[in-house]
Amino acid sequence: MEHGLILAGMLFCIGLAGVIVRRNIIFTLLSIEIMLNASGLAFVVAGSRWGQADGQIIFIFILAMAAAEVSVGLALLLQLYHKFKTLDSDTASRMRG
Amino acid sequence: MLELLCMIPFLPFAGFVILTLIGRRITDRLAALIGAGSVAISAIITFVVGYNFLVLPPAGHPYTQVLWTWMRIGSFTPCISFYLDPLSLIMILVVTFVGFLIHLYSVEFMKGEEGYSRFFAYMNLFVGSMLTLVLADNLVLLYLGWEGVGLCSYLLIGFWYKDPANGRAAIKAFVVTRVGDAAMAVGLFLLFTNLGTLNIQELMGLASQKWPIGSGIAAAAAVLLLGGAAGKSAQLPLQTWLPDAMAGPTPVSALIHAATMVTAGVYLIARTHVLFTLAPAVQTTVAITGAATLLLASISAITQRDIKRVLAYSTISQIGYMFLALGVGAWSAAIFHFMTHAFFKALLFLGAGAVIIGLDREHDMYKMGGLRKQLPVAFWTFLIGSASLSALPLVTAGFYSKDLILWQVWASDRGSILLCAGGVAGAFLTSVYTFRMLFLTFAGNATSQVTRKPGPLMKIPLITLAVLSLIAGLIDIPATLGNLPTLSEFLHSALPPVPMSHANPLIEGKLQFITSLLALVGIMFAYRIFLHSPQHTGRAEEIKRSPIATAIHCFLFQGWNFDLLYDKFIVQPFVRLARFNRGDFIDFIYTGIALFIRSFNRVLSFTQSGKVRWYAAGLAVGAVILIGIAEFL
């Protein structure tokens, strides 16, 4: 069980690092997926530890949410490319405070 | 008919409102009609009310007219109500009658001036406020009138506002009297917190029941009221504003700064005389203030060049006599002198106005001279006014009132020989400066040509006031000359008689003789020095040129350098403090808060880079911190 959580934690950190470091917006989306799956893994591991189905149910929810998120994210990506002719997320910084 | 009492102050106020609203659109003629007419009707009503008051039995019984409750705050319910007793009757008679004559004079005097209707609006407002002041039956309403006359004084001194000097004089008058007004306001608070009412009659009753003679609270209240009175009446140490107030038009000086407003302090002390009786030390202070002021001001008056400034110092000095009388408990003598002073000083100012306007706004007496032939009416009336001011024996009103004061100062238990000697010396100085002014202006060789002669509207007030300056003294004839003290007896229901235990009628006669003699010697003195015998003048010139004499002359000319003193010790330190505190220490706290928030804002807006990756990093760091807190704390 600890191994599962450690794996989930490592995956989450890898995903987070990807979000922070990568400028290409496609990789940002990919990293977010990794983070989502890391948290899903943590739920599943915890569910198996307590012998309950709740962890898997939550994972289904996370999958559904990830699908929705990806569709919105891809739509944004398309718009971004349309507008700036690049996939660099830092170019879209006109709304800074 | 006494119900008409409320119309007396109401009519001038109505005149003010009408002139303010439509003053720009009406002709000068109509404005004069409204301005002078409202005061005229008010004066007629005053005579009617006065007649009814006199015939109403019992004679001298006060009459109160309550119009409405002004405000109701707990137990504090001042009313708009007027109180008529012998004291306020004398006051309103003088205010409306002299006020009307001066309005009449102004109709011609101010002809062709810019702001003609504005002038009459302010004058009407002044008369209304002054009447409110003297008729008020509680101190709050009195204070309203008190501030109203102060405002009008400010507005009218600065009437010719295009010259900044006039504006400065107006501000000076306002600020200096404000010092006294502040003291008076504190006095009112003190009276209210201790006695729970501000109705004057109740207040006086309660004060004499609750406070023993010489009690501390009574003394404090009396001192604070004295502060207010000294400010308004231009007594030491707040007298500096009055000579500068002469920047206003001459009728204003006659009405406000000679006849009525400046005597409001005398009225206030007479009205609250019970408080002063309870505080003998303060009452003595009143007498000493009066004596000192009258001497200082009359010495200054001798050195002035400007005819109106001579009259201003003379006014300060004559009010000093009234304060001297109040200080020894000679309340009715003070009011008597107020009345005669209102007549002859208004007359002198109006006469001076005729001269000034005749010589195209010339104020310097040394540039006048020999106007006797050119302005006969002004000369004769001015002569009568001067005689009355110098208290020439028997024929003038000033003689009777000043003599009553000096005699009662001598005879009163509160009086002393020293105070009386001050008054007698003042009588000598008065006749010196008065006749110096008269000789310089009207006698000698004609040096300038009169361009404008007074018309009938200016002559009527001059002649009326001249007659009054001669005969008004006959309403109170001293014991040595027939003993008919009508006015004093009339006032005794409102003001107690002088406490005299060692009165000696023989001394009264001697005192009258000495004062009269001194007045005549003063005239002779003025004649020798300022008019006659050129070799004398030559020697005087020689003395005058010596540096010490010049310094003394300059010192006296500046009115004993009180202005310099106040400038050095009050105005300049204050200005320095203000400059030092330009940034405002208290403000530092608030600007500090604002600065902190601005810098915090800058830090925060730096984080809003618009870069998604930074936001994600921020989220991550925040999450780590939160988890850390949850885990380890």
XYZ file of C-alpha atoms in Angstrom, chain B residues 7-477:
471
model
C -41.969 92.214 14.509
C -39.103 94.448 15.621
C -36.320 91.992 14.753
C -38.435 90.254 12.137
C -38.793 93.241 9.793
C -35.074 93.871 9.240
C -34.623 90.144 8.643
C -37.423 90.277 6.079
C -35.685 93.222 4.442
C -32.486 91.210 4.316
C -34.196 88.207 2.714
C -35.962 90.334 0.100
C -32.815 92.252 -0.777
C -30.784 89.064 -1.016
C -33.288 87.367 -3.294
C -34.108 90.186 -5.690
C -31.362 92.696 -4.899
C -29.678 92.356 -8.271
C -32.786 92.986 -10.293
C -34.173 96.084 -8.575
C -33.177 99.700 -8.868
C -31.050 101.387 -6.231
C -34.026 103.489 -5.238
C -36.140 100.461 -4.411
C -33.281 98.763 -2.590
C -32.821 101.858 -0.421
C -36.548 101.970 0.208
C -36.645 98.346 1.350
C -33.439 98.651 3.363
C -34.196 101.862 5.186
C -37.965 101.287 5.219
C -37.809 97.996 7.084
C -35.688 99.572 9.817
C -37.954 102.641 9.877
C -41.082 100.534 10.449
C -39.188 98.556 13.040
C -38.266 101.814 14.800
C -41.887 102.985 14.764
C -43.028 99.662 16.228
C -40.343 100.002 18.882
C -41.755 103.365 19.890
C -45.278 101.917 20.028
C -44.120 98.938 22.067
C -42.066 101.217 24.304
C -45.053 103.481 24.916
C -47.262 100.514 25.744
C -44.601 99.102 28.000
C -44.379 102.361 29.909
C -48.098 102.791 30.435
C -48.686 99.128 31.216
C -49.145 98.624 34.959
C -47.130 97.721 36.858
C -44.462 99.897 35.328
C -41.232 98.126 34.548
C -42.812 94.684 34.635
C -40.951 92.476 32.148
C -42.814 90.985 29.225
C -41.881 87.678 27.587
C -43.062 86.617 24.165
C -42.488 82.937 23.375
C -42.714 82.221 19.659
C -41.718 78.580 19.392
C -39.365 75.979 20.809
C -36.146 76.146 18.895
C -34.973 72.601 19.637
C -35.570 69.923 22.219
C -32.597 67.892 23.358
C -33.341 66.182 26.646
C -33.854 68.840 29.260
C -32.305 71.456 26.987
C -35.151 73.298 25.282
C -34.166 76.806 24.209
C -37.069 78.787 22.800
C -37.211 81.506 20.213
C -38.565 83.990 22.705
C -38.111 87.663 23.342
C -37.809 89.331 26.700
C -38.687 92.967 27.178
C -37.630 94.774 30.303
C -36.363 98.338 30.848
C -32.829 97.313 29.879
C -33.752 95.687 26.569
C -36.233 98.475 25.849
C -33.474 101.097 26.053
C -31.293 98.914 23.851
C -33.895 98.363 21.119
C -34.870 102.026 21.157
C -31.293 103.060 20.504
C -30.601 100.285 18.004
C -33.666 100.873 15.857
C -33.662 104.656 16.044
C -29.952 105.256 15.509
C -29.973 102.368 13.055
C -32.728 104.020 11.071
C -30.923 107.378 10.994
C -27.759 105.695 9.764
C -29.691 103.803 7.097
C -31.165 107.096 5.963
C -27.704 108.611 5.808
C -26.373 105.617 3.877
C -29.031 106.037 1.194
C -27.192 109.145 0.080
C -23.708 108.246 1.262
C -23.529 104.998 -0.683
C -25.150 106.416 -3.820
C -23.533 105.081 -6.954
C -21.518 102.461 -5.111
C -21.213 99.008 -6.544
C -23.224 96.546 -4.470
C -25.746 99.108 -3.257
C -28.437 96.542 -2.483
C -25.860 94.178 -0.974
C -24.919 96.944 1.439
C -28.477 97.381 2.611
C -28.990 93.628 2.828
C -26.030 93.317 5.201
C -27.105 96.360 7.200
C -30.599 94.922 7.627
C -29.185 91.577 8.648
C -27.062 93.393 11.178
C -29.960 95.314 12.699
C -32.026 92.111 12.880
C -29.227 90.198 14.569
C -28.532 93.017 16.994
C -32.196 93.169 17.970
C -32.234 89.398 18.448
C -29.188 89.747 20.667
C -30.726 92.329 22.961
C -34.213 90.835 23.028
C -33.180 87.205 23.537
C -34.502 85.704 26.750
C -32.007 82.844 26.741
C -28.286 82.815 26.199
C -28.460 80.489 23.172
C -30.596 82.922 21.209
C -28.399 85.731 22.472
C -25.398 83.842 21.159
C -27.099 83.462 17.777
C -27.543 87.214 17.582
C -24.011 87.670 18.897
C -22.551 85.602 16.072
C -24.917 87.233 13.587
C -23.600 90.700 14.362
C -20.046 89.358 14.222
C -20.740 87.982 10.751
C -22.243 91.267 9.566
C -19.294 93.151 11.008
C -17.006 90.920 8.949
C -19.083 91.309 5.791
C -19.328 95.078 6.101
C -15.704 95.785 7.040
C -14.800 93.888 3.899
C -17.557 95.551 1.884
C -15.082 97.056 -0.570
C -13.596 93.631 -1.014
C -11.548 94.460 -4.100
C -8.822 95.967 -1.940
C -7.096 93.050 -0.179
C -6.274 95.291 2.818
C -9.985 95.583 3.571
C -10.351 91.821 3.424
C -7.455 91.445 5.847
C -9.013 93.956 8.246
C -12.276 92.029 8.071
C -10.555 88.735 8.800
C -8.647 90.310 11.671
C -11.836 91.644 13.225
C -13.498 88.270 12.840
C -10.614 86.230 14.227
C -9.863 88.491 17.190
C -13.489 88.627 18.289
C -13.646 84.868 17.787
C -11.151 84.465 20.632
C -13.654 86.150 22.913
C -16.586 84.271 21.396
C -14.910 80.948 22.077
C -14.461 81.932 25.722
C -18.094 82.949 25.868
C -19.259 79.641 24.359
C -17.281 77.748 27.010
C -18.910 80.004 29.616
C -22.352 79.019 28.313
C -21.450 75.318 28.505
C -20.234 75.823 32.055
C -23.443 77.571 33.064
C -25.589 74.901 31.456
C -23.763 71.939 33.004
C -23.925 73.537 36.445
C -27.361 75.084 36.468
C -29.191 73.090 33.795
C -30.777 76.019 31.986
C -29.756 78.881 29.764
C -32.825 81.054 30.240
C -31.293 84.267 31.503
C -33.814 85.046 34.234
C -33.903 81.479 35.569
C -30.144 81.359 35.342
C -29.696 84.499 37.394
C -32.172 83.265 40.006
C -30.511 79.858 40.274
C -27.013 81.321 40.367
C -27.778 83.597 43.279
C -29.469 80.706 45.147
C -26.853 78.049 44.522
C -23.566 79.877 44.512
C -22.257 81.889 47.447
C -20.525 85.200 46.833
C -16.964 84.575 45.706
C -17.567 80.973 44.590
C -15.148 79.527 42.068
C -17.691 78.444 39.452
C -19.365 81.830 39.429
C -15.960 83.450 38.976
C -15.074 81.073 36.124
C -18.383 81.703 34.352
C -18.029 85.455 34.835
C -14.456 85.451 33.513
C -15.500 83.521 30.406
C -18.406 85.864 29.746
C -16.064 88.791 30.300
C -13.782 87.287 27.646
C -16.649 87.321 25.165
C -17.613 90.837 26.140
C -14.030 92.112 25.866
C -13.705 90.612 22.387
C -16.901 92.129 21.095
C -16.435 95.470 22.824
C -12.768 95.821 21.860
C -11.400 95.996 25.383
C -7.932 95.015 26.528
C -6.435 92.669 25.497
C -8.651 92.109 22.441
C -8.983 95.720 21.302
C -6.670 95.552 18.284
C -9.327 94.793 15.705
C -11.398 97.954 16.073
C -8.993 100.539 14.572
C -8.507 98.303 11.532
C -12.242 97.805 11.241
C -12.401 101.392 9.980
C -11.679 99.961 6.520
C -15.427 99.582 6.097
C -17.763 102.283 4.781
C -18.305 105.108 7.293
C -22.002 104.395 8.031
C -20.916 100.881 8.972
C -18.398 102.301 11.404
C -21.084 104.536 12.830
C -23.673 101.792 13.216
C -21.628 98.728 14.068
C -18.340 99.953 15.417
C -19.596 102.872 17.463
C -23.263 102.830 18.341
C -24.440 99.267 18.634
C -22.393 96.115 18.133
C -19.341 97.086 20.134
C -21.564 97.829 23.108
C -22.960 94.285 23.017
C -20.329 93.343 25.594
C -21.617 96.046 27.917
C -25.130 94.732 27.435
C -24.026 91.155 28.103
C -22.375 92.078 31.388
C -25.313 94.230 32.460
C -27.699 91.398 31.543
C -25.775 88.805 33.533
C -24.855 91.226 36.317
C -25.846 88.707 38.992
C -22.911 86.504 38.023
C -20.540 89.421 38.300
C -21.960 90.407 41.679
C -21.277 86.840 42.810
C -17.670 87.135 41.694
C -16.301 90.385 43.152
C -12.775 89.634 41.942
C -13.960 89.374 38.342
C -16.009 92.507 38.717
C -12.926 94.364 39.874
C -11.148 92.961 36.810
C -13.894 94.465 34.659
C -13.321 97.854 36.251
C -9.549 97.656 35.860
C -9.891 96.502 32.239
C -12.162 99.438 31.554
C -9.885 101.974 33.218
C -6.744 100.649 31.529
C -8.432 100.483 28.138
C -9.800 103.978 28.338
C -6.417 105.459 29.179
C -4.455 103.456 26.614
C -6.926 104.104 23.826
C -7.296 107.811 24.510
C -3.517 108.313 24.524
C -3.281 106.465 21.216
C -6.081 108.583 19.815
C -3.988 111.743 20.247
C -1.344 110.474 17.828
C -3.568 109.288 14.977
C -3.672 110.972 11.576
C -6.683 109.185 10.144
C -9.891 110.836 11.320
C -11.726 107.538 11.530
C -8.969 105.920 13.558
C -9.200 108.747 16.099
C -12.880 107.967 16.403
C -12.156 104.240 16.646
C -9.736 104.725 19.537
C -12.220 107.105 21.062
C -14.887 104.401 20.867
C -12.596 101.907 22.571
C -11.946 104.449 25.278
C -15.612 105.343 25.790
C -16.538 101.661 26.059
C -13.750 101.535 28.623
C -15.810 104.020 30.638
C -18.819 101.723 30.384
C -16.743 98.775 31.575
C -15.422 100.896 34.414
C -18.994 101.637 35.426
C -19.988 97.981 35.159
C -16.992 97.030 37.253
C -18.134 99.107 40.211
C -21.746 98.002 39.971
C -22.999 101.178 38.317
C -25.034 99.155 35.819
C -27.522 101.823 34.879
C -24.770 104.441 34.511
C -23.101 102.162 31.951
C -26.346 101.834 30.002
C -26.886 105.581 30.214
C -23.428 106.190 28.806
C -24.089 103.564 26.136
C -27.130 105.551 25.054
C -25.519 108.985 24.936
C -22.397 107.488 23.367
C -24.517 105.899 20.646
C -25.893 109.336 19.801
C -22.742 111.422 19.813
C -20.379 108.825 18.413
C -22.741 107.960 15.565
C -22.985 111.710 14.965
C -19.207 112.102 14.893
C -18.795 109.199 12.501
C -21.499 110.500 10.211
C -19.919 113.955 10.318
C -16.534 112.433 9.530
C -18.218 110.550 6.689
C -19.527 113.806 5.269
C -16.010 115.242 5.372
C -14.406 112.147 3.885
C -16.827 111.916 1.006
C -16.647 115.671 0.508
C -12.888 115.461 0.046
C -13.058 112.426 -2.232
C -12.186 109.713 0.279
C -9.494 111.668 2.112
C -8.929 110.244 5.607
C -5.801 112.119 6.648
C -6.634 115.009 8.982
C -3.392 116.805 8.151
C -4.619 117.169 4.575
C -7.907 118.644 5.746
C -8.372 121.969 7.484
C -10.539 125.006 7.166
C -13.638 123.087 6.223
C -15.769 125.198 8.561
C -17.034 127.468 5.810
C -17.406 124.835 3.156
C -19.300 122.275 5.208
C -21.254 124.324 7.756
C -23.765 121.639 8.729
C -21.065 119.034 9.163
C -19.009 121.523 11.182
C -21.727 122.534 13.610
C -22.973 119.015 14.179
C -19.406 117.767 14.521
C -18.767 120.510 17.048
C -21.784 119.420 19.068
C -20.670 115.794 18.871
C -17.171 116.739 19.973
C -18.505 118.807 22.847
C -20.654 115.904 23.929
C -17.752 113.469 23.659
C -15.558 115.786 25.700
C -18.398 116.129 28.210
C -18.604 119.907 28.204
C -20.592 120.795 31.303
C -24.369 121.261 31.492
C -25.258 121.553 27.823
C -24.139 118.178 26.477
C -25.447 114.643 26.962
C -21.959 113.233 27.398
C -21.489 115.368 30.488
C -24.397 113.800 32.332
C -23.537 110.210 31.535
C -19.792 110.476 32.041
C -20.312 112.401 35.224
C -22.691 109.776 36.563
C -20.073 107.124 35.880
C -17.250 109.042 37.534
C -19.368 109.925 40.545
C -20.530 106.354 41.039
C -17.013 105.020 40.565
C -15.998 107.325 43.365
C -18.945 106.648 45.627
C -19.523 102.943 45.051
C -18.369 100.459 47.667
C -16.610 98.606 44.861
C -15.007 101.730 43.458
C -11.749 103.304 44.409
C -10.041 106.655 44.151
C -7.505 105.210 41.740
C -10.159 104.051 39.281
C -11.891 107.396 39.544
C -8.609 109.204 38.937
C -8.126 107.099 35.801
C -11.543 108.132 34.599
C -10.886 111.799 35.303
C -7.538 111.664 33.510
C -9.343 109.999 30.612
C -11.785 112.905 30.529
C -8.884 115.305 30.016
C -7.317 113.147 27.284
C -10.709 112.797 25.617
C -11.142 116.508 25.198
C -7.547 116.840 23.931
C -7.892 114.283 21.147
C -11.433 115.315 20.288
C -10.602 118.955 19.812
C -7.318 118.147 18.108
C -9.444 116.285 15.554
C -11.927 119.125 15.311
C -9.247 121.812 14.903
C -7.233 119.877 12.364
C -10.300 119.132 10.283
C -12.385 122.255 10.409
C -10.253 125.137 11.665
C -7.216 126.857 10.205
C -6.769 127.717 6.575
C -8.649 125.949 3.864
C -6.256 123.597 2.113
C -8.562 121.557 -0.057
C -11.707 122.026 -2.053
C -14.882 120.166 -1.159
C -16.199 118.319 -4.183
C -19.447 116.960 -2.802
C -21.690 118.565 -0.229
C -24.075 116.595 1.979
C -27.643 116.544 0.743
C -30.824 116.507 2.842
C -30.714 112.770 3.539
C -27.316 113.200 5.159
C -28.230 116.421 6.941
C -31.367 115.097 8.647
C -29.565 112.327 10.581
C -26.736 114.708 11.466
C -29.082 117.335 12.874
C -31.293 114.799 14.678
C -28.315 113.176 16.314
C -26.859 116.563 17.198
C -30.056 117.518 18.996
C -30.050 114.200 20.828
C -26.392 114.643 21.739
C -27.392 117.844 23.465
C -30.617 116.919 25.226
C -30.418 113.143 25.810
C -28.558 113.734 29.057
C -31.544 115.470 30.581
C -33.318 112.177 31.270
C -30.952 111.553 34.145
C -30.111 114.698 36.073
